[in-house]
Coordinates of C-alpha atoms in Angstrom, one line a residue:
Chain A
X401 CA 58.1 80.0 -85.6
X402 CA 54.2 78.5 -87.5
X403 CA 52.0 76.7 -84.6
X404 CA 50.6 75.4 -87.3
X405 CA 51.7 71.8 -88.2
X406 CA 50.2 69.8 -91.5
X407 CA 48.5 66.8 -90.2
X408 CA 47.4 63.5 -92.1
X409 CA 44.1 61.7 -91.4
X410 CA 45.7 58.9 -90.4
X411 CA 48.0 60.9 -87.2
X412 CA 46.6 60.3 -83.9
X413 CA 46.3 63.1 -81.2
X414 CA 49.3 62.4 -79.5
X415 CA 51.2 62.3 -82.1
X416 CA 50.1 65.9 -83.5
X417 CA 51.1 67.5 -80.1
X418 CA 53.9 65.6 -79.9
X419 CA 55.0 66.7 -83.0
X420 CA 54.1 70.4 -82.0
X421 CA 56.3 70.5 -79.3
X422 CA 59.2 69.2 -81.1
X423 CA 58.8 72.4 -83.3
X424 CA 58.2 74.7 -80.9
X425 CA 61.4 73.8 -79.0
X426 CA 64.2 72.1 -78.8
X427 CA 64.0 68.3 -77.4
X428 CA 66.5 68.8 -74.4
X429 CA 64.2 70.8 -72.6
X430 CA 60.8 71.0 -71.2
X431 CA 58.2 73.2 -72.7
X432 CA 58.2 76.3 -71.6
X433 CA 55.0 76.5 -69.8
X434 CA 56.0 73.6 -67.6
X435 CA 59.6 75.6 -67.6
X436 CA 57.2 78.7 -66.4
X437 CA 55.8 76.5 -63.5
X438 CA 58.8 74.9 -62.5
X439 CA 60.8 78.4 -61.8
X440 CA 57.8 79.6 -60.1
X441 CA 57.9 76.3 -57.9
X442 CA 61.7 76.5 -57.3
X443 CA 61.5 80.8 -57.1
X444 CA 58.7 80.6 -54.5
X445 CA 60.4 77.8 -52.4
X446 CA 64.1 80.1 -52.2
X447 CA 61.2 83.3 -51.2
X448 CA 60.0 81.9 -49.0
X449 CA 62.5 80.1 -46.9
X450 CA 65.7 81.7 -47.3
X451 CA 65.7 84.7 -48.1
X452 CA 61.8 85.9 -45.9
X453 CA 63.7 85.1 -42.9
X454 CA 67.1 86.8 -44.4
X455 CA 65.2 89.7 -43.8
X456 CA 63.1 89.9 -42.3
X457 CA 66.5 89.8 -39.1
X458 CA 67.1 93.6 -41.3
X459 CA 63.1 94.8 -41.0
X460 CA 62.9 94.3 -37.5
X461 CA 66.6 95.5 -36.6
X462 CA 65.0 98.2 -38.3
X463 CA 61.7 99.4 -37.5
X464 CA 62.0 101.5 -34.8
X465 CA 64.5 103.2 -36.7
X466 CA 68.2 103.9 -36.4
X467 CA 68.0 105.2 -33.3
X468 CA 66.8 102.5 -31.5
X469 CA 69.1 100.0 -33.7
X470 CA 71.8 101.9 -32.1
X471 CA 70.9 101.9 -28.5
X472 CA 71.0 98.3 -29.6
X473 CA 74.9 98.1 -29.0
X474 CA 75.6 101.1 -26.7
X475 CA 74.6 98.5 -23.8
X476 CA 77.4 96.6 -22.0
X477 CA 76.4 93.3 -22.1
X478 CA 76.0 93.5 -26.4
X479 CA 79.8 94.9 -26.3
X480 CA 81.1 92.1 -24.8
X481 CA 79.3 90.0 -25.8
X482 CA 80.6 90.9 -30.0
X483 CA 84.0 91.5 -28.4
X484 CA 84.0 87.7 -26.3
X485 CA 82.6 86.7 -29.9
X486 CA 85.9 88.1 -31.7
X487 CA 88.3 86.2 -29.2
X488 CA 86.6 82.8 -29.6
X489 CA 87.0 82.6 -33.2
X490 CA 90.3 84.8 -33.0
X491 CA 91.2 81.4 -30.8
X492 CA 89.2 78.7 -32.8
X493 CA 90.2 79.7 -36.2
X494 CA 93.9 79.1 -36.2
X495 CA 93.9 76.7 -34.1
X496 CA 91.9 74.5 -36.8
X497 CA 93.5 76.7 -39.1
X498 CA 97.3 75.0 -38.1
X499 CA 95.8 71.6 -38.2
X500 CA 93.5 71.7 -41.6
X501 CA 97.4 72.4 -43.8
X502 CA 98.9 70.1 -41.3
X503 CA 96.5 67.2 -42.0
X504 CA 95.5 68.0 -45.4
X505 CA 99.6 68.1 -45.8
X506 CA 100.4 64.4 -43.9
X507 CA 96.9 63.0 -45.1
X508 CA 97.6 64.4 -49.6
X509 CA 101.3 63.8 -50.2
X510 CA 102.0 60.8 -48.1
X511 CA 100.5 57.2 -48.8
X512 CA 99.7 55.1 -45.8
X513 CA 97.2 52.6 -44.6
X514 CA 93.9 53.5 -42.7
X515 CA 93.6 57.2 -44.8
X516 CA 90.2 57.6 -45.2
X517 CA 89.4 55.9 -41.5
X518 CA 91.4 59.5 -41.5
X519 CA 89.5 61.4 -43.0
X520 CA 86.3 60.0 -41.7
X521 CA 87.4 60.6 -38.0
X522 CA 88.2 64.3 -38.8
X523 CA 84.8 65.1 -40.1
X524 CA 83.3 63.4 -37.9
X525 CA 82.4 67.0 -35.4
X526 CA 79.8 67.5 -38.2
X527 CA 77.9 64.6 -37.1
X528 CA 77.5 65.1 -34.0
X529 CA 74.6 67.4 -32.6
X530 CA 76.1 70.5 -31.7
X531 CA 73.7 70.4 -28.6
X532 CA 76.2 67.0 -27.7
X533 CA 79.3 68.5 -28.8
X534 CA 78.7 70.8 -26.3
X535 CA 78.0 67.5 -24.0
X536 CA 80.9 65.9 -24.0
X537 CA 83.3 68.9 -22.8
X538 CA 80.9 69.1 -19.8
X539 CA 81.6 65.0 -18.7
X540 CA 84.9 66.4 -19.2
X541 CA 85.4 69.6 -17.7
X542 CA 81.8 69.9 -15.8
X543 CA 81.9 69.5 -12.2
X544 CA 81.0 65.9 -11.7
X545 CA 82.5 65.5 -14.3
X546 CA 85.7 63.7 -15.2
X547 CA 88.3 65.9 -14.3
X548 CA 86.1 67.9 -12.9
X549 CA 86.9 67.3 -8.9
X550 CA 90.9 67.9 -10.2
X551 CA 90.1 70.9 -12.3
X552 CA 88.2 72.5 -8.5
X553 CA 91.6 71.8 -6.6
X554 CA 93.3 73.4 -9.2
X555 CA 91.2 76.4 -9.1
X556 CA 90.6 76.2 -13.1
X557 CA 87.7 76.9 -14.7
X558 CA 87.1 75.5 -18.3
X559 CA 83.5 75.6 -17.9
X560 CA 80.9 78.2 -18.0
X561 CA 84.7 80.1 -19.0
X562 CA 86.4 81.0 -22.5
X563 CA 88.3 78.0 -22.1
X564 CA 85.0 76.1 -22.4
X565 CA 83.6 78.6 -25.3
X566 CA 87.0 78.0 -27.3
X567 CA 87.7 74.3 -26.8
X568 CA 83.4 73.8 -27.5
X569 CA 84.0 76.2 -30.9
X570 CA 87.3 74.5 -31.8
X571 CA 85.2 71.3 -31.9
X572 CA 81.9 72.2 -33.8
X573 CA 84.8 73.8 -36.4
X574 CA 86.6 71.3 -36.8
X575 CA 86.8 69.9 -39.8
X576 CA 86.4 73.3 -42.3
X577 CA 90.0 73.9 -42.8
X578 CA 90.9 70.6 -43.3
X579 CA 88.0 68.7 -46.0
X580 CA 89.2 72.0 -48.3
X581 CA 92.7 71.5 -48.0
X582 CA 92.4 67.7 -48.3
X583 CA 90.8 66.9 -52.0
X584 CA 92.7 69.7 -53.6
X585 CA 96.6 68.6 -52.2
X586 CA 95.1 65.0 -53.5
X587 CA 93.9 66.6 -56.5
X588 CA 98.0 68.8 -57.0
X589 CA 100.3 66.1 -56.8
X590 CA 103.1 66.0 -54.6
X591 CA 105.4 66.9 -58.9
X592 CA 105.7 70.8 -57.9
X593 CA 107.1 70.1 -54.1
X594 CA 109.5 67.3 -55.7
X595 CA 111.0 69.4 -57.7
X596 CA 112.2 72.2 -55.6
X597 CA 112.8 69.5 -53.0
X598 CA 115.4 68.4 -56.3
X599 CA 116.1 71.8 -56.7
X600 CA 118.2 72.2 -52.9
X601 CA 114.5 73.6 -51.4
X602 CA 114.9 72.3 -47.6
X603 CA 111.5 70.4 -46.9
X604 CA 110.2 74.4 -45.5
X605 CA 110.8 76.1 -48.4
X606 CA 109.4 74.5 -50.8
X607 CA 106.0 74.9 -48.6
X608 CA 106.1 78.1 -48.1
X609 CA 106.8 79.3 -51.8
X610 CA 105.1 76.4 -53.7
X611 CA 102.1 74.7 -51.6
X612 CA 101.3 77.4 -49.7
X613 CA 100.5 79.6 -52.9
X614 CA 99.4 76.6 -54.4
X615 CA 96.3 76.6 -52.3
X616 CA 95.9 79.6 -51.2
X617 CA 92.4 80.5 -52.5
X618 CA 91.1 77.3 -50.7
X619 CA 92.8 78.4 -47.2
X620 CA 91.4 81.3 -47.5
X621 CA 87.4 79.9 -48.2
X622 CA 88.4 77.1 -45.7
X623 CA 88.9 79.2 -43.0
X624 CA 85.5 82.0 -44.4
X625 CA 83.4 79.2 -43.2
X626 CA 85.3 78.0 -40.1
X627 CA 85.2 81.7 -39.6
X628 CA 81.7 81.9 -39.7
X629 CA 80.5 79.0 -37.9
X630 CA 82.7 80.4 -35.6
X631 CA 81.4 83.6 -34.5
X632 CA 77.9 82.4 -34.6
X633 CA 77.9 78.5 -33.3
X634 CA 74.7 78.5 -31.0
X635 CA 74.5 75.3 -29.7
X636 CA 77.3 73.7 -28.3
X637 CA 78.4 76.9 -26.7
X638 CA 75.3 77.4 -25.1
X639 CA 75.7 74.1 -23.2
X640 CA 78.8 75.0 -21.9
X641 CA 79.0 78.7 -21.4
X642 CA 76.1 78.8 -18.5
X643 CA 74.5 82.0 -20.3
X644 CA 76.9 84.9 -18.0
X645 CA 75.3 88.4 -18.8
X646 CA 78.5 90.5 -19.8
X647 CA 80.5 87.3 -18.8
X648 CA 80.3 84.4 -21.2
X649 CA 78.1 85.4 -23.5
X650 CA 78.5 85.3 -26.4
X651 CA 76.7 87.3 -29.9
X652 CA 73.9 84.3 -30.3
X653 CA 73.4 83.7 -27.5
X654 CA 73.4 88.0 -26.6
X655 CA 70.1 86.9 -28.7
X656 CA 68.4 84.1 -27.3
X657 CA 68.6 86.6 -23.7
X658 CA 67.5 89.9 -25.7
X659 CA 64.9 87.7 -26.9
X660 CA 63.7 85.9 -24.4
X661 CA 63.2 88.8 -22.2
X662 CA 60.9 90.5 -25.2
X663 CA 63.2 92.4 -26.4
X664 CA 62.4 92.0 -30.0
X665 CA 64.2 94.6 -31.6
X666 CA 67.6 94.6 -29.9
X667 CA 68.1 90.7 -30.5
X668 CA 67.8 91.5 -34.5
X669 CA 69.9 94.4 -33.9
X670 CA 72.0 92.2 -33.2
X671 CA 71.4 89.3 -35.4
X672 CA 71.3 91.7 -38.3
X673 CA 75.6 92.2 -37.0
X674 CA 75.8 87.9 -37.5
X675 CA 73.5 88.0 -40.6
X676 CA 75.6 90.3 -42.3
X677 CA 79.2 88.8 -41.4
X678 CA 76.3 85.5 -43.6
X679 CA 76.3 87.4 -46.2
X680 CA 80.0 88.7 -46.6
X681 CA 81.1 85.0 -46.3
X682 CA 78.2 84.3 -49.1
X683 CA 79.2 86.5 -51.4
X684 CA 83.6 86.4 -50.7
X685 CA 82.5 82.4 -50.9
X686 CA 80.8 83.1 -54.2
X687 CA 83.3 85.2 -55.6
X688 CA 86.4 82.8 -54.7
X689 CA 84.6 80.4 -56.3
X690 CA 83.2 82.3 -59.6
X691 CA 87.9 83.2 -59.8
X692 CA 89.4 80.6 -58.6
X693 CA 87.1 77.9 -59.2
X694 CA 89.8 76.1 -60.3
X695 CA 91.8 76.4 -57.5
X696 CA 89.0 75.2 -55.4
X697 CA 88.0 71.3 -55.2
X698 CA 85.6 69.5 -54.5
X699 CA 83.0 71.5 -54.7
X700 CA 79.6 71.4 -53.5
X701 CA 78.0 71.5 -49.7
X702 CA 80.1 71.3 -46.7
X703 CA 77.1 69.5 -44.3
X704 CA 79.9 66.6 -45.1
X705 CA 79.6 63.4 -47.5
Chain B
X28 CA 108.1 57.3 -38.0
X29 CA 110.0 54.2 -36.5
X30 CA 107.6 51.1 -38.9
X31 CA 109.9 50.6 -42.3
X32 CA 106.5 50.7 -44.8
X33 CA 104.6 53.6 -42.4
X34 CA 103.7 56.0 -44.7
X35 CA 105.1 53.9 -48.1
X36 CA 108.6 55.5 -49.3
X37 CA 108.8 59.8 -50.1
X38 CA 110.7 62.8 -50.9
X39 CA 108.4 64.6 -49.4
X40 CA 109.6 66.0 -46.1
X41 CA 107.3 66.4 -42.5
X42 CA 105.2 63.5 -42.9
X43 CA 106.3 62.3 -38.2
X44 CA 105.4 66.0 -37.7
X45 CA 102.0 66.9 -40.0
X46 CA 101.2 63.1 -38.9
X47 CA 101.3 63.9 -35.1
X48 CA 99.9 67.0 -35.0
X49 CA 97.6 65.4 -36.8
X50 CA 96.2 62.2 -34.1
X51 CA 97.1 64.7 -31.2
X52 CA 95.0 67.6 -31.9
X53 CA 92.1 65.3 -33.4
X54 CA 92.4 63.2 -30.3
X55 CA 92.6 65.8 -27.8
X56 CA 89.8 67.2 -29.0
X57 CA 87.4 64.8 -30.6
X58 CA 88.3 61.3 -29.5
X59 CA 89.1 61.5 -25.8
X60 CA 85.7 63.9 -25.6
X61 CA 83.7 61.6 -27.8
X62 CA 85.5 58.8 -25.8
X63 CA 84.7 60.2 -22.6
X64 CA 81.2 60.3 -24.1
X65 CA 80.6 55.9 -24.6
X66 CA 82.7 55.5 -21.5
X67 CA 79.8 57.2 -19.3
X68 CA 77.2 55.7 -21.9
X69 CA 79.3 52.3 -21.3
X70 CA 78.9 53.0 -17.4
X71 CA 74.9 52.9 -17.4
X72 CA 75.5 50.4 -19.9
X73 CA 72.0 49.2 -22.3
X74 CA 69.4 48.4 -19.9
X75 CA 69.9 51.9 -18.0
X76 CA 70.0 53.4 -21.4
X77 CA 66.6 51.4 -22.5
X78 CA 65.1 52.6 -19.6
X79 CA 66.1 56.5 -20.2
X80 CA 65.3 55.6 -24.4
X81 CA 61.5 54.4 -23.2
X82 CA 60.8 57.3 -20.6
X83 CA 57.6 58.6 -22.0
X84 CA 59.2 61.9 -22.1
X85 CA 62.3 61.3 -23.7
X86 CA 60.6 58.9 -26.1
X87 CA 57.7 61.2 -27.0
X88 CA 60.9 64.0 -27.7
X89 CA 63.2 61.2 -29.8
X90 CA 60.2 60.6 -31.7
X91 CA 58.9 64.6 -32.9
X92 CA 63.0 65.0 -33.7
X93 CA 63.2 61.6 -36.1
X94 CA 59.9 62.2 -37.2
X95 CA 60.1 66.0 -38.1
X96 CA 63.8 66.0 -39.5
X97 CA 62.2 62.8 -41.8
X98 CA 59.4 64.5 -42.7
X99 CA 62.1 68.1 -43.6
X100 CA 64.3 66.2 -45.3
X101 CA 62.1 64.7 -47.5
X102 CA 59.8 67.7 -48.4
X103 CA 63.5 69.9 -48.6
X104 CA 64.5 67.1 -51.1
X105 CA 61.8 66.3 -53.1
X106 CA 61.9 71.0 -53.6
X107 CA 66.0 70.7 -53.7
X108 CA 66.3 68.6 -56.6
X109 CA 63.9 71.6 -58.5
X110 CA 65.7 74.1 -57.4
X111 CA 68.7 72.5 -59.0
X112 CA 67.2 71.7 -61.9
X113 CA 66.4 75.6 -62.1
X114 CA 69.5 76.4 -61.3
X115 CA 71.4 74.6 -63.5
X116 CA 69.9 74.0 -66.7
X117 CA 67.4 77.6 -66.7
X118 CA 68.7 81.0 -67.5
X119 CA 66.7 83.9 -66.2
X120 CA 68.4 86.7 -64.0
X121 CA 68.9 86.6 -60.9
X122 CA 69.9 82.8 -61.0
X123 CA 73.8 84.0 -59.8
X124 CA 72.3 85.7 -56.4
X125 CA 69.9 82.5 -56.2
X126 CA 73.0 80.0 -56.6
X127 CA 74.6 82.1 -53.8
X128 CA 71.8 82.2 -51.7
X129 CA 71.0 78.2 -51.5
X130 CA 74.4 78.4 -48.7
X131 CA 72.3 81.2 -46.9
X132 CA 71.5 78.0 -44.1
X133 CA 75.3 76.9 -43.3
X134 CA 76.1 80.2 -43.4
X135 CA 73.4 82.7 -41.6
X136 CA 73.8 81.3 -37.3
X137 CA 71.4 79.1 -36.5
X138 CA 70.2 81.4 -33.7
X139 CA 69.4 84.1 -36.2
X140 CA 67.8 82.0 -38.4
X141 CA 65.2 81.0 -35.6
X142 CA 64.6 84.6 -34.3
X143 CA 63.7 85.2 -38.1
X144 CA 61.8 81.9 -38.6
X145 CA 59.7 82.3 -35.3
X146 CA 58.9 86.6 -36.5
X147 CA 57.4 85.1 -39.2
X148 CA 55.5 82.2 -38.3
X149 CA 54.2 83.4 -34.6
X150 CA 50.3 84.7 -34.9
X151 CA 51.0 88.9 -35.8
X152 CA 53.5 87.8 -37.9
X153 CA 53.6 87.9 -42.2
X154 CA 52.8 84.2 -43.0
X155 CA 51.7 83.4 -39.3
X156 CA 48.8 86.4 -39.8
X157 CA 47.7 84.9 -42.8
X158 CA 46.7 80.8 -41.5
X159 CA 45.4 82.7 -37.7
X160 CA 42.2 83.3 -38.8
X161 CA 41.5 79.7 -39.7
X162 CA 42.5 78.8 -36.5
X163 CA 46.2 77.3 -37.5
X164 CA 49.3 77.8 -35.3
X165 CA 52.4 77.6 -37.2
X166 CA 54.8 78.6 -34.4
X167 CA 55.1 77.3 -30.8
X168 CA 53.5 74.0 -32.4
X169 CA 55.0 70.4 -34.7
X170 CA 54.2 72.2 -37.8
X171 CA 57.2 75.7 -36.5
X172 CA 59.4 72.4 -36.5
X173 CA 59.3 71.1 -39.5
X174 CA 59.0 74.7 -40.9
X175 CA 62.5 75.8 -39.3
X176 CA 63.9 72.2 -40.1
X177 CA 63.3 71.7 -43.9
X178 CA 64.8 75.9 -43.4
X179 CA 68.3 73.8 -42.8
X180 CA 68.0 71.1 -44.7
X181 CA 67.5 73.1 -48.3
X182 CA 71.4 72.9 -49.0
X183 CA 72.2 69.1 -48.7
X184 CA 70.4 67.6 -52.0
X185 CA 70.3 71.0 -53.9
X186 CA 74.1 70.9 -54.2
X187 CA 74.1 67.2 -53.5
X188 CA 72.8 66.3 -56.8
X189 CA 73.2 70.2 -58.5
X190 CA 76.9 68.8 -59.5
X191 CA 76.0 65.3 -61.6
X192 CA 72.8 67.5 -63.0
X193 CA 75.5 69.8 -65.4
X194 CA 77.7 67.2 -65.9
X195 CA 74.4 65.0 -68.3
X196 CA 75.1 64.5 -71.4
X197 CA 72.3 66.1 -73.9
X198 CA 73.0 63.4 -76.3
X199 CA 71.5 61.0 -74.0
X200 CA 68.3 63.8 -73.4
X201 CA 68.3 63.6 -77.8
X202 CA 68.8 59.4 -78.5
X203 CA 66.0 59.5 -76.0
X204 CA 64.2 61.6 -78.1
X205 CA 65.3 60.4 -81.3
X206 CA 63.6 56.5 -79.5
X207 CA 60.0 58.1 -79.3
X208 CA 60.1 59.3 -76.0
X209 CA 58.2 62.7 -74.8
X210 CA 59.6 64.8 -72.3
X211 CA 58.2 64.4 -69.4
X212 CA 59.2 60.5 -70.5
X213 CA 62.8 61.0 -70.5
X214 CA 62.8 63.3 -67.3
X215 CA 61.2 60.3 -65.4
X216 CA 62.8 57.2 -66.5
X217 CA 66.4 57.8 -68.6
X218 CA 67.7 61.3 -65.9
X219 CA 66.4 61.1 -62.7
X220 CA 66.8 57.4 -62.0
X221 CA 71.1 58.5 -62.2
X222 CA 69.9 60.9 -60.1
X223 CA 68.9 58.9 -56.6
X224 CA 71.8 57.7 -55.1
X225 CA 73.2 61.9 -54.7
X226 CA 69.3 62.7 -53.9
X227 CA 69.1 59.8 -51.2
X228 CA 72.8 61.1 -50.0
X229 CA 71.4 64.3 -49.9
X230 CA 68.6 63.4 -48.0
X231 CA 70.3 60.9 -45.2
X232 CA 72.7 63.9 -44.5
X233 CA 69.3 66.0 -44.2
X234 CA 67.9 64.4 -42.0
X235 CA 71.2 64.0 -39.6
X236 CA 71.3 67.6 -39.8
X237 CA 68.1 68.4 -38.5
X238 CA 67.9 65.6 -36.0
X239 CA 70.8 67.6 -34.0
X240 CA 69.7 70.6 -34.9
X241 CA 68.7 72.9 -32.0
X242 CA 69.2 76.8 -32.3
X243 CA 67.1 77.3 -34.9
X244 CA 64.6 75.0 -33.0
X245 CA 63.8 76.2 -29.9
X246 CA 62.3 79.8 -30.5
X247 CA 59.8 78.4 -33.0
X248 CA 59.1 75.1 -31.2
X249 CA 57.4 76.3 -28.1
X250 CA 59.0 73.6 -26.4
X251 CA 56.3 71.5 -24.3
X252 CA 57.3 68.9 -23.2
X253 CA 55.3 65.7 -25.3
X254 CA 54.5 68.0 -27.7
X255 CA 56.7 70.2 -29.4
X256 CA 60.2 69.4 -27.3
X257 CA 63.1 67.9 -29.6
X258 CA 65.1 65.6 -27.9
X259 CA 68.2 68.8 -27.9
X260 CA 67.0 70.6 -25.7
X261 CA 65.6 68.0 -23.4
X262 CA 69.3 67.3 -23.4
X263 CA 69.9 71.0 -22.5
X264 CA 66.9 70.6 -19.8
X265 CA 69.1 67.2 -18.4
X266 CA 72.3 69.1 -18.4
X267 CA 70.4 72.0 -16.7
X268 CA 69.3 69.5 -13.8
X269 CA 72.8 68.4 -12.8
X270 CA 71.3 65.0 -14.6
X271 CA 74.0 64.4 -16.7
X272 CA 73.0 60.7 -16.7
X273 CA 69.6 61.7 -18.6
X274 CA 71.2 63.5 -20.7
X275 CA 74.5 60.9 -22.0
X276 CA 71.7 58.1 -22.6
X277 CA 69.9 60.7 -24.5
X278 CA 73.5 61.6 -26.8
X279 CA 74.6 58.2 -26.5
X280 CA 70.7 57.3 -28.4
X281 CA 70.9 60.1 -30.9
X282 CA 74.7 59.1 -31.7
X283 CA 73.6 55.5 -32.6
X284 CA 71.1 56.5 -34.9
X285 CA 72.9 59.3 -36.7
X286 CA 75.9 56.8 -37.2
X287 CA 73.3 54.8 -38.9
X288 CA 72.7 57.1 -41.2
X289 CA 76.4 57.7 -42.2
X290 CA 76.7 54.4 -42.8
X291 CA 73.0 53.9 -44.5
X292 CA 74.9 56.7 -46.9
X293 CA 78.0 54.5 -47.3
X294 CA 76.5 51.6 -48.7
X295 CA 74.4 54.0 -51.0
X296 CA 77.8 55.5 -52.2
X297 CA 79.0 52.2 -52.6
X298 CA 75.8 50.5 -54.1
X299 CA 75.8 53.7 -56.5
X300 CA 79.4 53.5 -58.1
X301 CA 78.7 49.7 -58.8
X302 CA 74.9 50.0 -60.8
X303 CA 76.0 54.3 -62.0
X304 CA 79.5 53.7 -61.3
X305 CA 80.4 56.5 -59.4
X306 CA 78.8 58.4 -56.6

């Protein structure tokens, strides 16, 4: 396109510039140099704050070779931490999965007063600091907690043991599945289930053969996010676990111990496993959004609304 | 249910079980534990809470936490807006990948982010070493805390604003241009105002998250009392000293401020519904 714009003696400098600009590009976008600068700012910011930390994890982990990297996992403490993390997630995620389905069934399929208040309560754990999420269980089950002396009498250990870690993890991952399902099921309405029931299906059959297929991708999506947080939770678990090496250390806590002992490479090696899990989660999330975007509702951040 | 109108009549079965289970589970996992905290806080009383909150070390930690969180959330909101615009409006190779990467702070465990950031900004780190010759230290100072909080708060504004930018009616921009507005004026006076409620909501959510953030901060913070000790860390320290009262008091003050922020979000959204007709 020609750079030359016919000008009259009366046309002001500004008008000429505006006309030129209009000729070069559409009115619904910025001038090329503005686009370039904006893009550069966005890329620099994302590169500096997101990509660099991610790359650093893997670079530091493999800094001293694959042998040193692998030796970090030969440690019995590391192996125990990995097993404990998997175990905690294996308990916490199904619990919140069942809750998410039950809550979304009650909230999306029925009309009752106080519903939006209930939804707010379900989202509550997202707005509580992880440290406070751990604290509330110490206040209940700790040595000086409300049930402390009862638990001691009956020789039940919750804080500084597996049950405490599980319950703190359940708390911080509480809303993930429910908040993916509720908006989707509200959108889908009741007509499919009503049709199944009118054809003689039992409520349970209608749920299994009609509702579940309708919500399966959102369900998977919620479970993925729930699992990533369950395996990566640090603050809440740090408060209730007591950092007993080889006993109550999950992977994130093991990373902290290694790092504080200046065993930097090993710390990053264990961290690289969790970073890899995070990448898998993001990849699966992007795939689900791209492939089944229509079967997921309320796209947006999951930090609360 | 025994109440005749609760829920509204429906042919769908299973309300009793689903609702009952929801309330039971919510009560056991969330409400009773949080209630325990409130109960203990009420034992301490307002005067007691005030005494803890105004204790010099606690006040310094609260000020640092809320101050750096406000700065980081604002910083992320400004850049988040630019990122949302670029990801929605511009086409360039790698766009989808970057769009997915925005969620990284949600997916990456905080401890992993914490050690990575502290390695980068330490004096011998990739970026820390650039500033070290000028006597500027980033890691183990409040600047390091700011960096970690920027990391955790990036996705909030981007994800709040992105869907709104995608829905902007191009005719609006064309009309604005037809009426003689330059591109800058169109962006500033036509496109930006309807985004403000979403930007503010994202900012408030990011702030609430940043105030409570623990894992990604403690590795880079230095954790020096009065200087670089955040409020959540002080809770952990009090707990390790078995000072349940102190820990509860700090937690209560933090919760009260966080819930005020959530209330503010709801007010912004109510105002937005009235002003723009959507959230």
